[in-house]
Short mmCIF file of C-alpha atoms in Angstrom, two decimals:
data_model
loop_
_atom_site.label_atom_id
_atom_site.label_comp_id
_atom_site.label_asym_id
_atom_site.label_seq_id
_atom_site.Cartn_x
_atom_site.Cartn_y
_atom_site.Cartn_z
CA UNK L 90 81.75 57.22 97.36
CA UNK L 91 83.25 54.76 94.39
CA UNK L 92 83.10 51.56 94.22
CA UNK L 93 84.63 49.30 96.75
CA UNK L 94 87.61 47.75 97.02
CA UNK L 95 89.48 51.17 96.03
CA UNK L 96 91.45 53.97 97.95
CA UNK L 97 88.13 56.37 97.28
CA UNK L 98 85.76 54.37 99.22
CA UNK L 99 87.81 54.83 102.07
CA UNK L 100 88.42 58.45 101.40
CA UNK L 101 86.41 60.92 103.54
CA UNK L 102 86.75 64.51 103.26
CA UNK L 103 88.14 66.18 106.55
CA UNK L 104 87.14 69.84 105.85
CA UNK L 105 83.65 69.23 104.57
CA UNK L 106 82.02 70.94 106.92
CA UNK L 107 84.73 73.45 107.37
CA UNK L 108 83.90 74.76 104.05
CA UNK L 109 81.19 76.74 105.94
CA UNK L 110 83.86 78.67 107.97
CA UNK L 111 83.91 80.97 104.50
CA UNK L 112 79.99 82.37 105.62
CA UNK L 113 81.43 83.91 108.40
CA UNK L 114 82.38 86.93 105.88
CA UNK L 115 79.33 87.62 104.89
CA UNK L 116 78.31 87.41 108.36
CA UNK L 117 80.72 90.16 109.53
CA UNK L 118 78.94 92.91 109.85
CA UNK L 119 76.61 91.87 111.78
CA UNK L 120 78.56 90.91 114.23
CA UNK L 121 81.04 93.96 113.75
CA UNK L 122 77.01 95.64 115.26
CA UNK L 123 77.28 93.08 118.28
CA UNK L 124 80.55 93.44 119.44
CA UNK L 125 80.30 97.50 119.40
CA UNK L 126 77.01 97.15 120.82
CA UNK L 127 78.17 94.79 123.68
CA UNK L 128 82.07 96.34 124.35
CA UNK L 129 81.53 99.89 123.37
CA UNK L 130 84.69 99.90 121.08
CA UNK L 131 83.99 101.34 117.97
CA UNK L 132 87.16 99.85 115.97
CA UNK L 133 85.15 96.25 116.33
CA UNK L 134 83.34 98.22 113.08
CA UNK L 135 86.03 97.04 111.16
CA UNK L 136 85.86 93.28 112.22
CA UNK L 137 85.50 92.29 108.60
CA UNK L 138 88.82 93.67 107.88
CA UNK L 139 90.05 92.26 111.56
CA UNK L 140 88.61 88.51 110.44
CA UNK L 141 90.38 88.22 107.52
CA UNK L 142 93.97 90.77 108.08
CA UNK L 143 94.30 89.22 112.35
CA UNK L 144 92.07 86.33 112.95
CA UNK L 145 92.70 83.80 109.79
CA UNK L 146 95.99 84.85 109.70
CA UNK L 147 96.96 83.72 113.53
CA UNK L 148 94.41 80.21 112.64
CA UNK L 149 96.61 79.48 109.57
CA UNK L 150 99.76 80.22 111.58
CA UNK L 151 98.80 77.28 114.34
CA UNK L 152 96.72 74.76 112.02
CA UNK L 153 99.83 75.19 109.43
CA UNK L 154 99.83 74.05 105.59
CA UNK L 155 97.31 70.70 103.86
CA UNK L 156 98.99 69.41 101.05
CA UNK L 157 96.22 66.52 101.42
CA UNK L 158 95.18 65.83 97.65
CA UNK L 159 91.44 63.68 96.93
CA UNK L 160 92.18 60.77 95.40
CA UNK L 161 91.69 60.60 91.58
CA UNK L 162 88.49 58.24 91.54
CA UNK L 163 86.51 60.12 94.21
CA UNK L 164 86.53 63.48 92.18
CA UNK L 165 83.41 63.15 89.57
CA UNK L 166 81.49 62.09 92.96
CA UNK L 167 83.21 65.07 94.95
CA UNK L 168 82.54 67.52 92.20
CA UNK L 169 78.47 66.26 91.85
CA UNK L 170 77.87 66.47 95.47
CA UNK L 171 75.89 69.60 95.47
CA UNK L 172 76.14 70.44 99.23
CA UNK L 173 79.44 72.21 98.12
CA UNK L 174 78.01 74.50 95.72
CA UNK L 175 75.31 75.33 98.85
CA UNK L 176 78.52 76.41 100.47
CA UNK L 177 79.30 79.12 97.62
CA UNK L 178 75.41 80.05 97.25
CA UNK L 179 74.72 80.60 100.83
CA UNK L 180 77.24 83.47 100.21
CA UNK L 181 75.00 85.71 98.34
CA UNK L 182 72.03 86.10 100.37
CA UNK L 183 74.32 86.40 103.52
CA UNK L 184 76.10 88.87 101.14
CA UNK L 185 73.33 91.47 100.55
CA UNK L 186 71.89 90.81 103.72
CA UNK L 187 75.09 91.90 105.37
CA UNK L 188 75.59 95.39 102.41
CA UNK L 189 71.87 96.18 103.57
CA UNK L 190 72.00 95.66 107.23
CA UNK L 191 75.10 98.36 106.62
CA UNK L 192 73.23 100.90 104.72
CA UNK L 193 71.07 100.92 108.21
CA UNK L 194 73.94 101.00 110.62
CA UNK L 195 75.71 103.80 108.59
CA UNK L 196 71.85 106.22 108.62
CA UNK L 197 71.22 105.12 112.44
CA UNK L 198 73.99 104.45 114.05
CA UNK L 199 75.88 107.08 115.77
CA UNK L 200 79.12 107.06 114.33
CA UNK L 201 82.18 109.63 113.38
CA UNK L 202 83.29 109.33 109.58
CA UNK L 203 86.50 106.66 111.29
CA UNK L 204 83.75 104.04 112.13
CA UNK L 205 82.02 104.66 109.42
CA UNK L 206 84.56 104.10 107.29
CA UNK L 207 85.41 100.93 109.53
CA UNK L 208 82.93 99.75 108.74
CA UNK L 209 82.71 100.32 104.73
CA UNK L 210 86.04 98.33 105.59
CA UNK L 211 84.14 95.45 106.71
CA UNK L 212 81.24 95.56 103.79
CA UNK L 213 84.36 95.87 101.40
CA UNK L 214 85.97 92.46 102.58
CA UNK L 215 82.81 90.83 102.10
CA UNK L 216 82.60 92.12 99.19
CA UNK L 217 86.24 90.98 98.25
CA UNK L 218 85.51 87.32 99.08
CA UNK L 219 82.31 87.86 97.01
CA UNK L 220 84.21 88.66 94.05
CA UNK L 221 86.00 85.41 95.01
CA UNK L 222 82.86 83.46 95.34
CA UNK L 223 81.98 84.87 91.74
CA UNK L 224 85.28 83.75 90.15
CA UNK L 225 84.26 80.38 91.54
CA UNK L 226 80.82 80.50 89.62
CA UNK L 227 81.48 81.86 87.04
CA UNK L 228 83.90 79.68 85.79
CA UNK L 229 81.47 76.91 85.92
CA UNK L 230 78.88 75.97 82.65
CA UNK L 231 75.32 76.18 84.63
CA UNK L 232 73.43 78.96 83.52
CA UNK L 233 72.60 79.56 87.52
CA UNK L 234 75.70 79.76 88.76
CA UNK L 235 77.06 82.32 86.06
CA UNK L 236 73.83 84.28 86.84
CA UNK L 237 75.02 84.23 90.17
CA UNK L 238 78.67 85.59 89.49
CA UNK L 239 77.13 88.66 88.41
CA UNK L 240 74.76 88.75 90.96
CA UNK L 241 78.19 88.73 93.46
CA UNK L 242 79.94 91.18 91.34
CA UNK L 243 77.06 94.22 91.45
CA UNK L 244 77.74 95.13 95.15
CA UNK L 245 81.43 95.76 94.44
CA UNK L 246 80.06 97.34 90.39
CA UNK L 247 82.97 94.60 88.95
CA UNK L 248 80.87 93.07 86.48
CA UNK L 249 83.44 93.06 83.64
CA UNK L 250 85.91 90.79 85.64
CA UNK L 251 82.90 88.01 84.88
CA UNK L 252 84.39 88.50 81.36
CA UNK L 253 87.78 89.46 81.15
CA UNK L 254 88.97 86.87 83.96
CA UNK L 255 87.50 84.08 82.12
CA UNK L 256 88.07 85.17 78.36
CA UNK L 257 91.31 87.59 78.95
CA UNK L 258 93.08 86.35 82.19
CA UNK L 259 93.25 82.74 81.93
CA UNK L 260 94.31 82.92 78.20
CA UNK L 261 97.05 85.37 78.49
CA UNK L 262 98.02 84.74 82.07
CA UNK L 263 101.92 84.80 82.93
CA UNK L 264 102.55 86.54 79.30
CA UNK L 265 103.88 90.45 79.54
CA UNK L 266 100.21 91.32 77.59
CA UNK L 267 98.27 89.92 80.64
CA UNK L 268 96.54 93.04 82.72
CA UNK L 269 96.17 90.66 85.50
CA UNK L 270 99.94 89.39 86.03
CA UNK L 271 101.57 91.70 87.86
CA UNK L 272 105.76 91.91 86.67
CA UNK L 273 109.15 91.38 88.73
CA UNK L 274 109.59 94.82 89.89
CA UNK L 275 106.44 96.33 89.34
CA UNK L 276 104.94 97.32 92.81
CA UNK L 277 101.14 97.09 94.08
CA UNK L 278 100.61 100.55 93.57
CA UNK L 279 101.55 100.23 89.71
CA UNK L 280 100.26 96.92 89.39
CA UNK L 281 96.61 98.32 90.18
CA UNK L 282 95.55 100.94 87.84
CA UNK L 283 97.31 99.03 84.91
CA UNK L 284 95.22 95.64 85.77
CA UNK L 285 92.30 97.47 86.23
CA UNK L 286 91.88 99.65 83.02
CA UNK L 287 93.92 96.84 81.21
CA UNK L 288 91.09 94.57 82.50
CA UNK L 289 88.26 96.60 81.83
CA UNK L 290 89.24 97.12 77.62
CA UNK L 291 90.30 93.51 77.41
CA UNK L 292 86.66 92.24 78.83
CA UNK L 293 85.12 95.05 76.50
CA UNK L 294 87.10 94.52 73.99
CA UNK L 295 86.26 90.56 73.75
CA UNK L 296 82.58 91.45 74.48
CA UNK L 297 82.15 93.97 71.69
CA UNK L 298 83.77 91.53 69.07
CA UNK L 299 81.64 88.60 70.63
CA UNK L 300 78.43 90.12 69.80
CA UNK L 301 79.66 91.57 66.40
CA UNK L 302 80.37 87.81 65.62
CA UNK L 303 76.52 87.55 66.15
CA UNK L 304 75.56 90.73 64.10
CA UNK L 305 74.54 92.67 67.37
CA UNK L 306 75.20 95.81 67.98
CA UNK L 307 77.38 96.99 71.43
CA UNK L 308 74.61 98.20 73.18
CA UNK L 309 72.95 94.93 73.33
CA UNK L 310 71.16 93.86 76.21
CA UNK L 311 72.70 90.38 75.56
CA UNK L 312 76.10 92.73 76.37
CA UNK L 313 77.37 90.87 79.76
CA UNK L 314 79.72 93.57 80.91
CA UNK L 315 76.72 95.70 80.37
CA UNK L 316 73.98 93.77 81.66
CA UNK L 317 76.45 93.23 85.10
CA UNK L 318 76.86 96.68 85.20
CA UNK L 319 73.00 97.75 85.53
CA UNK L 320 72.81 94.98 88.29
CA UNK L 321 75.12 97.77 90.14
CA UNK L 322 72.95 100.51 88.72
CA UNK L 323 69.89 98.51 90.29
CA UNK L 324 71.36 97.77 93.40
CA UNK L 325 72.59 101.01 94.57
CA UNK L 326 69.61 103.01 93.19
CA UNK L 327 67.57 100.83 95.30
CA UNK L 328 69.41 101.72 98.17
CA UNK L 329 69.94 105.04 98.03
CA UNK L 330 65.86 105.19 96.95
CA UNK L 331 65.67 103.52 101.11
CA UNK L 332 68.40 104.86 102.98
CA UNK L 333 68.79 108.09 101.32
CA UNK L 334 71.88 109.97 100.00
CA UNK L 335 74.26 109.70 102.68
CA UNK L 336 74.60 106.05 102.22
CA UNK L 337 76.04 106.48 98.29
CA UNK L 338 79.32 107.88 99.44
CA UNK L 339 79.95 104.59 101.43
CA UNK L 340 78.64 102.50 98.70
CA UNK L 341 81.72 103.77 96.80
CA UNK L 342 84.13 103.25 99.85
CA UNK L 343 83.53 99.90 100.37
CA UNK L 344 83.20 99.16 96.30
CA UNK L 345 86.84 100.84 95.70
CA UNK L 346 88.21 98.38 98.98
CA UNK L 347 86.96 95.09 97.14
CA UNK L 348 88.33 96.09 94.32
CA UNK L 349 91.42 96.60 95.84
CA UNK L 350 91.87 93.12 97.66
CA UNK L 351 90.69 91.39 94.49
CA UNK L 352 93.66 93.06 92.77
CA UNK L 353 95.95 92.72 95.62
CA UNK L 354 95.26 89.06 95.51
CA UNK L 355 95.83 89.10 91.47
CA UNK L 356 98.97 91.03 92.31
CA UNK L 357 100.47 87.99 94.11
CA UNK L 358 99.51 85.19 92.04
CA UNK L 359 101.84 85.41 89.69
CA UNK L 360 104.00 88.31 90.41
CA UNK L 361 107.25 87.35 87.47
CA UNK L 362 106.03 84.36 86.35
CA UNK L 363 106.53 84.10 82.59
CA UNK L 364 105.80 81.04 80.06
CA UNK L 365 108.02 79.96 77.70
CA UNK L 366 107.75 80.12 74.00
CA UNK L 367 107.57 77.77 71.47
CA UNK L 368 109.58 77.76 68.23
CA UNK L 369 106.73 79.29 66.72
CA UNK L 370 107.07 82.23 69.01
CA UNK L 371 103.57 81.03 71.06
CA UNK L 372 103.18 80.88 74.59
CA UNK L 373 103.09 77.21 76.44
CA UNK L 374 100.25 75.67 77.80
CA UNK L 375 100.09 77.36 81.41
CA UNK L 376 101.57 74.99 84.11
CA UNK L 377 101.17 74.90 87.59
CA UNK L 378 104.61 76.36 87.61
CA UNK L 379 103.02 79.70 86.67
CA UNK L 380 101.30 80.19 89.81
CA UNK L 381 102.09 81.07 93.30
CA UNK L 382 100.29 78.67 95.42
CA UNK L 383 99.76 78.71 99.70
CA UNK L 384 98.21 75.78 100.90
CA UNK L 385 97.68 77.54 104.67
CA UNK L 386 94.51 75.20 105.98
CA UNK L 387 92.91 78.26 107.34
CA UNK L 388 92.51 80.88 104.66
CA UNK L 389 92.13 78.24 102.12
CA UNK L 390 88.84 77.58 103.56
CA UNK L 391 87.98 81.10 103.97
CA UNK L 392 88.50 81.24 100.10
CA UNK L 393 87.26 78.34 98.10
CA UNK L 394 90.67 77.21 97.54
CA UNK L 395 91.87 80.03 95.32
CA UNK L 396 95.51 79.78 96.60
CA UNK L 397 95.78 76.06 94.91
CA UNK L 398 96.01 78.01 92.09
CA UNK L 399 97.91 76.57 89.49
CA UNK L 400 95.33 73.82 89.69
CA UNK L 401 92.68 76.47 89.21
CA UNK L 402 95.07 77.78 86.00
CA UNK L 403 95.63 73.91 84.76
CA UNK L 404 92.13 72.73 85.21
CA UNK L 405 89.83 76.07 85.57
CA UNK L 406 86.47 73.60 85.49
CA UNK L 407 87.57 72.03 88.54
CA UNK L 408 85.12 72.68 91.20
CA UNK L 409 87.06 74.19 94.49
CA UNK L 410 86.41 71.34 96.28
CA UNK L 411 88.56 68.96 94.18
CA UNK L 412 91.52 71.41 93.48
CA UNK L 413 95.16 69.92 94.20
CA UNK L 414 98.20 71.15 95.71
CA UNK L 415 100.90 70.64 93.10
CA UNK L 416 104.73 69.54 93.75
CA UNK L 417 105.58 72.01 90.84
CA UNK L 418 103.99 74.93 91.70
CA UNK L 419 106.17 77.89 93.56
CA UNK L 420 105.12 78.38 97.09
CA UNK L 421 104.35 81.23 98.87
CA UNK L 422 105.53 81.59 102.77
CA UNK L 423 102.36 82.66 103.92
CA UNK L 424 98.39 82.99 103.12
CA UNK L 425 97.04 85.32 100.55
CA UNK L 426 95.69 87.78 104.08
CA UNK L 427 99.02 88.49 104.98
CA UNK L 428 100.76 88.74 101.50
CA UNK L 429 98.31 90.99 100.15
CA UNK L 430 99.48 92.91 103.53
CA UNK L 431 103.08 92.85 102.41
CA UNK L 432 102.06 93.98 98.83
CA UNK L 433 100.90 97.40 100.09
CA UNK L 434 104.79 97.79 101.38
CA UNK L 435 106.92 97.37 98.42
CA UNK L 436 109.95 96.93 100.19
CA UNK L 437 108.67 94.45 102.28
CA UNK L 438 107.58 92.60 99.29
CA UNK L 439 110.47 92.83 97.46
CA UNK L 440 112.30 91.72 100.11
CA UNK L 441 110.14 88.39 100.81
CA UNK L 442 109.26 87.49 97.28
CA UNK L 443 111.98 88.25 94.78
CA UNK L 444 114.56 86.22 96.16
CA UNK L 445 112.11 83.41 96.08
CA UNK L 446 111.46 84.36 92.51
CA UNK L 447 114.60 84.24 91.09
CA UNK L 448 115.40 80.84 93.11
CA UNK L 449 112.37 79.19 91.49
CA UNK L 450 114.07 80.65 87.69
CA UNK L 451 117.51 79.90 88.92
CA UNK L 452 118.68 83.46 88.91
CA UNK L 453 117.82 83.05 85.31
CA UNK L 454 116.30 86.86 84.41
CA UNK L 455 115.45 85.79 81.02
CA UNK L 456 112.93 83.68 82.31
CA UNK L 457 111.50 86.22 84.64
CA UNK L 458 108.53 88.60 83.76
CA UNK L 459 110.36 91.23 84.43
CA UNK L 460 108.92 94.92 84.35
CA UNK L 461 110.46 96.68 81.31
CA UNK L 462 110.70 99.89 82.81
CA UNK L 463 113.43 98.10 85.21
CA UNK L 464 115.12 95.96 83.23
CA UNK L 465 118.64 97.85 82.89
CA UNK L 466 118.73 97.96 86.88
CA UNK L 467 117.92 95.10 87.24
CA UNK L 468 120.66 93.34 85.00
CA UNK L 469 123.18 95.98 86.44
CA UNK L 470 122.82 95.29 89.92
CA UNK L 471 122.63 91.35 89.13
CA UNK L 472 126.17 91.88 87.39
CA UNK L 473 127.61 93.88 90.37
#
């Protein structure tokens, strides 16, 4: 891989081919369609939402934590191999193969509104990842690969996070006027209506005064939140122009769910984290110290490496596949399936993550993002 004589030419990495464990999302539904077909149990409709909440779960719990980091001089060859971007563009087709094959099963199939809905569960996961598999294209400078973030984002009609994320999120990110950092305090349930209409002006916001910096109007096809949005306008038309009517209702099911685990997985990746300021009253540069990080072996693979993520926040070029585990970042005690589980339960949250908040700030609640609709409680009972 480098020259020889170093620690790189030696270097091999171990999860290469594991990297295709992720296509099993896509690949969900249908086999949620074989397993009902074959055991007759019609909560296997959900085995989307079973792969990802059960399965990867129990896999991370016996194959445990890789803090195994590629050696510096191997990473310009690991990051031009192009057999791991396959890995992330295999997702799409699989993808829409998967949200079609659904449309079928939900006009054919003989199924009360529960499966149904099970199912829409399933779609929604892949879905969820796919917004996942976006965020990992579309942070990259190819003119494909952005194309194909928004191609990921129509089926769950999330276009704008193609903006906002990259020109919103990762510049105000662990500040109180980032959307998209949820606040000590602040439950799931809060979190999600404020990150999503918080994200949706901030990506409109930045895309109106982008073009205006180009003397174009708003309604310019050169618009990307726009232009991502009529690839959802497209796509379900389409559908509803095959399967007919009684599909659209699910379409919006399973659109809301991906939604909702991209946000519960924004939710947890920085819940009260908080930079500094500078004398000057600016933020620091964002450290890995401002992310929550898992390194679980399992659902790492599952999702590009998105829970090294304060080398995602540090580096955001970095291709997954190179992305380091980082002494400095805080750790989460489990994978982002089973936090994002907790998050739904605010006191079971609360009870697993602040303590391990304030013991990364010392007890310090100055340092601590701290919701400002709590803040009197929360020095009160601190003092008692």
């Amino acid at each position: 891989m480098v020259g020889d004589g170093s620690a790189g030419a030696r270097w091999k990495d171990r999860k290469r081919y594991l990297w295709l464990c992720g296509l099993a999302v896509p690949l969900s539904p249908f086999v949620a369609w074989l397993l009902v077909e074959y055991l007759h149990l019609g909560v296997f409709w959900a085995f989307g939402a079973l792969l990802i909440a059960v399965i990867v779960p129990l896999v991370d719990r016996f194959t445990g934590v890789d803090k195994a980091n590629p050696p510096e001089e191997v990473v310009r060859d690991l990051e031009e191999d192009r057999y791991y971007r396959w890995c992330t563009y295999l997702y799409l087709p699989l993808q829409y193969a998967g949200l079609v094959f659904a449309c079928w099963v939900w006009t054919v199939a003989p199924m009360g509104w529960p499966e149904r809905f099970a199912m829409a569960a399933t779609v929604g996961v892949v879905g969820g990842v796919g917004i996942n598999a976006a965020h990992e294209l579309g942070h990259k400078r190819t003119d494909l690969e952005r194309r194909l973030a928004k191609i990921a984002l129509a089926q769950s009609g999330y276009g704008h996070f193609f903006v906002e994320h990259n020109h919103g999120h990762h510049l105000r990110v662990a500040t109180p006027e980032d959307a998209a950092t949820a606040r000590f305090g602040e439950t799931y349930w809060e979190f999600l209506p404020r990150s999503v209409f918080g994200g949706l002006r901030s990506g409109w916001r930045y895309e109106r005064e982008r073009l205006a910096r180009r003397g174009l109007p708003w309604w310019s096809p050169r618009n990307n939140v726009l232009n991502a949005w009529a690839l959802t306008v497209v796509l379900y038309a389409g559908l509803i122009a095959v399967f007919g009517w009684s599909v659209a209702p699910w379409l919006v099911v399973q659109a809301v769910l991906a939604v909702m685990f991209l946000e519960a997985a924004n939710y947890l990746e920085h819940y009260g984290l908080l930079r500094g300021t500078r004398p000057n009253g600016t933020y620091e540069r964002v450290a890995p110290r401002h992310s929550w990080n898992s390194d679980h072996s399992c659902s790492n693979l599952f999702l590009y490496h998105l829970q090294r993520h304060s080398d995602h926040h540090a580096n955001p070029l970095r291709r997954y596949q190179t992305l380091r585990t980082m002494d400095e970042a805080p750790q989460l005690p489990a994978g982002y399936a089973v936090m994002i589980l907790l998050s739904f339960v605010p006191p079971l949250w609360r009870k697993v993550m602040d303590p391990r908040l304030l013991d990364h700030y010392d007890g310090d609640l100055s340092r601590v993002n701290v919701d400002p609709r709590l803040w009197e409680s929360l020095v009160t009972r601190r003092d008692m």
